Coordinates of C-alpha atoms and ligand atoms in Angstrom, one line a residue:
X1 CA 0.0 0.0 0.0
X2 CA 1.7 3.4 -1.1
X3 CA 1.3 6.3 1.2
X4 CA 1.7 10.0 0.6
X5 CA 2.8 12.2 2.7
X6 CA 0.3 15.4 2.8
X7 CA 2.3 17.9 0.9
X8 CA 2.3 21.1 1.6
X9 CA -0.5 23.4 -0.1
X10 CA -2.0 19.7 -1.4
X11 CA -5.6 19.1 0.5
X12 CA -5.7 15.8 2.5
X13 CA -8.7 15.0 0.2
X14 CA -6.7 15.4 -3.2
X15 CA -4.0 13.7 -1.4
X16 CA -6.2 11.0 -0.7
X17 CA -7.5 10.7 -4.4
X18 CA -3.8 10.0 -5.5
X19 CA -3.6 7.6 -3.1
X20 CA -6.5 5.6 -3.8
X21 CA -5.4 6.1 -7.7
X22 CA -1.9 5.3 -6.8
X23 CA -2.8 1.9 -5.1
X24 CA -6.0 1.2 -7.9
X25 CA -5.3 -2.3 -9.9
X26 CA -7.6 -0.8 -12.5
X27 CA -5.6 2.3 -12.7
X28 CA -2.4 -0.5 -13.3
X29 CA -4.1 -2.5 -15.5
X30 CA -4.9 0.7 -17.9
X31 CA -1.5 1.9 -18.0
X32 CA -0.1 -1.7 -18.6
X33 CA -2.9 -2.5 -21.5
X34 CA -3.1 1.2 -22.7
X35 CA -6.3 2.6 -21.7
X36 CA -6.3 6.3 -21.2
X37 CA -8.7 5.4 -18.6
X38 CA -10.1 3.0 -15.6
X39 CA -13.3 3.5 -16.8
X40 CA -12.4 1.7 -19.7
X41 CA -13.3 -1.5 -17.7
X42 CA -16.7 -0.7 -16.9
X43 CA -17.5 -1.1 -20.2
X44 CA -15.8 -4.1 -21.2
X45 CA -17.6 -6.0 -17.9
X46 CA -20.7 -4.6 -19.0
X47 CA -20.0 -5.7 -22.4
X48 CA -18.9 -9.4 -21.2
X49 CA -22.6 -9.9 -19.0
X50 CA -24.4 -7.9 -21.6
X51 CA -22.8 -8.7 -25.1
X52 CA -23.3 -5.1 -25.9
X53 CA -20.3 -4.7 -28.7
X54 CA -21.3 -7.8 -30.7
X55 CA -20.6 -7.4 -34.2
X56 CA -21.6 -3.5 -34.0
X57 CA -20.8 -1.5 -36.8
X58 CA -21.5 2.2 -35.9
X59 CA -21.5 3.5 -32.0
X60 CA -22.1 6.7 -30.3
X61 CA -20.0 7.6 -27.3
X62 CA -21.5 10.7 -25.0
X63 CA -19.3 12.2 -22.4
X64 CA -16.1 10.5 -24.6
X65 CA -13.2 11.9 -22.9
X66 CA -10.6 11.1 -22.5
X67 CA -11.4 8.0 -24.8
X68 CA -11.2 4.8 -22.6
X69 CA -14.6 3.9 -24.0
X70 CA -13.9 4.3 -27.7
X71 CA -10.9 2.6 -27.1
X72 CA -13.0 -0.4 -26.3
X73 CA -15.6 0.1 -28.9
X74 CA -12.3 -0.1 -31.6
X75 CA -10.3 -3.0 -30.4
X76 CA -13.6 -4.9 -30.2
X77 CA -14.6 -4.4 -34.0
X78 CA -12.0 -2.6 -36.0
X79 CA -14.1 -1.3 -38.8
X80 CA -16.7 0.3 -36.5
X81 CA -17.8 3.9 -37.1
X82 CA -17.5 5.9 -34.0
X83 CA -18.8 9.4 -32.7
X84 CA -18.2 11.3 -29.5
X85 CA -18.8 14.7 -27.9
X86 CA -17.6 16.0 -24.7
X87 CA -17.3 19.5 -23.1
X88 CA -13.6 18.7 -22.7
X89 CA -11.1 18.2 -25.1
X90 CA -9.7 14.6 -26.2
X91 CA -7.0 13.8 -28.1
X92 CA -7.4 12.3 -31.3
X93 CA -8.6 8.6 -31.8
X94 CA -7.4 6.8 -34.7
X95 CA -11.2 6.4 -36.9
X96 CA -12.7 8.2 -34.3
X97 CA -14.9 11.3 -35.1
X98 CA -14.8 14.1 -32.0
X99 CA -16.7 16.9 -31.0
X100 CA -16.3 19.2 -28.3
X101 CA -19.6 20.8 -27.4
X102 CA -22.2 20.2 -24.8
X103 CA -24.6 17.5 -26.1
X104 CA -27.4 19.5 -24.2
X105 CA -26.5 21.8 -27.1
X106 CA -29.9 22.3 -29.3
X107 CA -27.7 21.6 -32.4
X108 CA -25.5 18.3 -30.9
X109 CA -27.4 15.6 -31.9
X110 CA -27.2 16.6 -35.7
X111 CA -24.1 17.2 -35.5
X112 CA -23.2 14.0 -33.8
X113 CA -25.0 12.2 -36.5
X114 CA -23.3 14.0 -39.4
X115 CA -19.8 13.1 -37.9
X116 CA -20.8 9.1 -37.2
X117 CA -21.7 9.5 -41.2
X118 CA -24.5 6.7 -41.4
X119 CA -27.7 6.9 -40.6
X120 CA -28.2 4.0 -37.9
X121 CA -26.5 3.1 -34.7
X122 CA -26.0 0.1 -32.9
X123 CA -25.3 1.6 -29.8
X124 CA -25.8 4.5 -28.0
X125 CA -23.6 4.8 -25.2
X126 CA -23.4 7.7 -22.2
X127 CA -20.5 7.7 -19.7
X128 CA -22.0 11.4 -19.1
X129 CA -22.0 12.6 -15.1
X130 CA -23.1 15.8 -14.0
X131 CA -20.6 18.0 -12.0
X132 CA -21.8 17.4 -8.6
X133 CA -22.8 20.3 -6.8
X134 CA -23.1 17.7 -3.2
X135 CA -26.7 18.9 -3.6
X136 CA -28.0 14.7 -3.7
X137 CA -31.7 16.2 -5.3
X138 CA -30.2 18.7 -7.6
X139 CA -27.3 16.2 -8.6
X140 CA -29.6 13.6 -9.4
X141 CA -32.1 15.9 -11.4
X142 CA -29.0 17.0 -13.5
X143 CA -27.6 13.8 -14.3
X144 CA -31.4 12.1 -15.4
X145 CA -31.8 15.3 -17.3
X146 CA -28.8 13.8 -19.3
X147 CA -29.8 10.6 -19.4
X148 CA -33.1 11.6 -20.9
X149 CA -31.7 13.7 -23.1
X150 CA -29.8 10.7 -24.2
X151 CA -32.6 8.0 -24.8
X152 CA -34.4 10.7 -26.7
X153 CA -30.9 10.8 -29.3
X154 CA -30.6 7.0 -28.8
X155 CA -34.2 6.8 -30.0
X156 CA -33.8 9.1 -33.4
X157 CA -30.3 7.1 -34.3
X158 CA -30.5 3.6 -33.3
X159 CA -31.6 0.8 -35.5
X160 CA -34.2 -1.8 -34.4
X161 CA -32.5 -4.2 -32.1
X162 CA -30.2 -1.8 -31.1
X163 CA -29.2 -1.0 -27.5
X164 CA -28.8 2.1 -25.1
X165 CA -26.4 1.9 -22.2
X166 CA -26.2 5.1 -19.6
X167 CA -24.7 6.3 -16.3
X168 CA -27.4 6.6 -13.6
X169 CA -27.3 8.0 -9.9
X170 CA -27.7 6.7 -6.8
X171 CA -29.0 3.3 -7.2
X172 CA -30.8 3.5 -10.5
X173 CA -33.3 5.2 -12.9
X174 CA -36.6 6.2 -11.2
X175 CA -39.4 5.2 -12.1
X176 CA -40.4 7.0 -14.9
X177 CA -37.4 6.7 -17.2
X178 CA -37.3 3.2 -16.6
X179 CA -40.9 3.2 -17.7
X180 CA -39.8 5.2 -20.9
X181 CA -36.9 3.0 -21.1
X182 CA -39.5 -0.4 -21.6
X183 CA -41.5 1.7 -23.7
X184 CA -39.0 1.5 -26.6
X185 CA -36.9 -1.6 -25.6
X186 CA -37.7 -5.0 -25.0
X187 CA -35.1 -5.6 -22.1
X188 CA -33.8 -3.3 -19.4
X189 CA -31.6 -4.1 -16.5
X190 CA -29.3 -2.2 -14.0
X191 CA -25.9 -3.5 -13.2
X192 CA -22.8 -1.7 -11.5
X193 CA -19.9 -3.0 -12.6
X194 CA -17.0 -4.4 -10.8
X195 CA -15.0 -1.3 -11.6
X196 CA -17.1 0.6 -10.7
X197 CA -15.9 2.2 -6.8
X198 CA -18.3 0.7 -4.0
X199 CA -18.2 4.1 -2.7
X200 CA -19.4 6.0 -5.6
X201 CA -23.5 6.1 -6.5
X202 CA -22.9 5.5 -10.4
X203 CA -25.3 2.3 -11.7
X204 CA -25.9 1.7 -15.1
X205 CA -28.8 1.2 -17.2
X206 CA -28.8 -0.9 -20.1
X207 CA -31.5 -1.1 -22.5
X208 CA -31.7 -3.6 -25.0
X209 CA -33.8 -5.0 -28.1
X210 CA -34.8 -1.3 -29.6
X211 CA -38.3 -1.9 -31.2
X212 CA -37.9 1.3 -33.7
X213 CA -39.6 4.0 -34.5
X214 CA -43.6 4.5 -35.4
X215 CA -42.5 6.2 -39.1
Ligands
SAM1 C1 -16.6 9.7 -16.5 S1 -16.2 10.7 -17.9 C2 -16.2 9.7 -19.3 C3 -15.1 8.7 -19.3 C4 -15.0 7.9 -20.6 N1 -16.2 6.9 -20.7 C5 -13.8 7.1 -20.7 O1 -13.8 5.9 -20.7 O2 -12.7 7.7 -21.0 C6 -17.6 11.7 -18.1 C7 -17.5 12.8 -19.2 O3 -18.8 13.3 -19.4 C8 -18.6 14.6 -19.9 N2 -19.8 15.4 -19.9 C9 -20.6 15.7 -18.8 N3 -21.6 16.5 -19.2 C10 -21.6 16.6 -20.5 C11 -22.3 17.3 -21.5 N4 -23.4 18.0 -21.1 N5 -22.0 17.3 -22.8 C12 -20.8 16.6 -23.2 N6 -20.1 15.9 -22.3 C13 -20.4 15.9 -21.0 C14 -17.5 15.2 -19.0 O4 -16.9 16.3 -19.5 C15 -16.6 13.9 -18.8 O5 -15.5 14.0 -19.6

């Protein structure tokens, strides 16, 4: 177990986050296997319990940065077409198409479909958390309001069959977006991930089995 001495001007809670990160195996195991990110791993457990990057061929990545997701998405099928947006900047991805904007934006989500460059997704996938405010109402208002804002893309681009996958707060969707969520796809389950921190509230919801659109 590494220790840090607090140094001077550093907060014992940043202090603490460096250790924790320090003595994280999924913080080793992404520097060893070249993930610009732990979070990387949530996604390829989800993927092995859920089969969600099976053979797909176009995927949309919200809240990208600083790629660990995409990263997954592309060793897993080569040839896919991937999209992302984040408010922060990330450094280019080989076949990956970027935007940095706020996907709240009124104009994202055509703009996210121009840059995939087809017309269908397999999967719509959001890593997107709020910035807490340590308000537990407000921060979970702000992060469904992404997650809605989400299913309502995932339901313009996705292809029949195809499956939505998004970060939820403290414990799960409520009751009304999970209601919402059945309403378009045939299966929907919550699962936290191993790598995902005990500590931290983050669930996911994944929705699979997209019946389509009425036109
Ligand atoms: C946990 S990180 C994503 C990590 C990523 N899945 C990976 O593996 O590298 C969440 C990201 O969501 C982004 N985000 C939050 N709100 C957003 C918004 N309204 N529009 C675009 N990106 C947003 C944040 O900037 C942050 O980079």
């Amino acid at each position: 177990m590494k220790r840090l001495k607090t140094a001077k001007g550093r907060k014992v809670s940043s202090t603490r986050w460096l250790e924790r990160q320090l003595n994280d195996p999924y913080v080793k195991r992404a520097k060893a296997e070249g993930y610009r990110s732990r979070a990387a791993y949530k996604l390829i457990e989800l993927d092995e319990r859920f089969g969600l990057l099976k053979g797909v061929k176009a995927v949309v990545d919200l809240g990208i940065a600083p790629g660990g997701w995409s990263q997954v998405v592309r060793r897993k099928s080569p040839s896919a077409k991937i999209a992302g947006i984040d408010l922060l900047p990330t450094d280019p991805l080989d076949g990956v198409a970027v935007l940095q904007m706020d996907f709240m934006d009124e104009a994202a989500p055509a703009k996210l479909r121009a840059a995939l460059g087809v017309n269908e997704a397999d999967l719509v996938m959001s890593d997107m958390a709020a910035n807490t405010v340590g308000h537990p109402q407000t921060d979970h208002l702000r992060t469904m309001a992404l997650v809605e804002a989400g299913l309502e893309f995932a339901t313009e681009i996705l292809r029949p069959g195809g499956a939505y996958v998004a970060k939820v707060l403290a414990g799960g969707a409520d009751n009304n977006l999970v209601a919402e969520l059945k309403r378009h796809f045939t299966a929907v389950k919550h699962a936290k991930p191993p790598a995902s921190r005990k500590d931290s509230s983050e669930w996911y919801v994944i929705a699979q089995g997209f019946k389509g659109r009425a036109d």
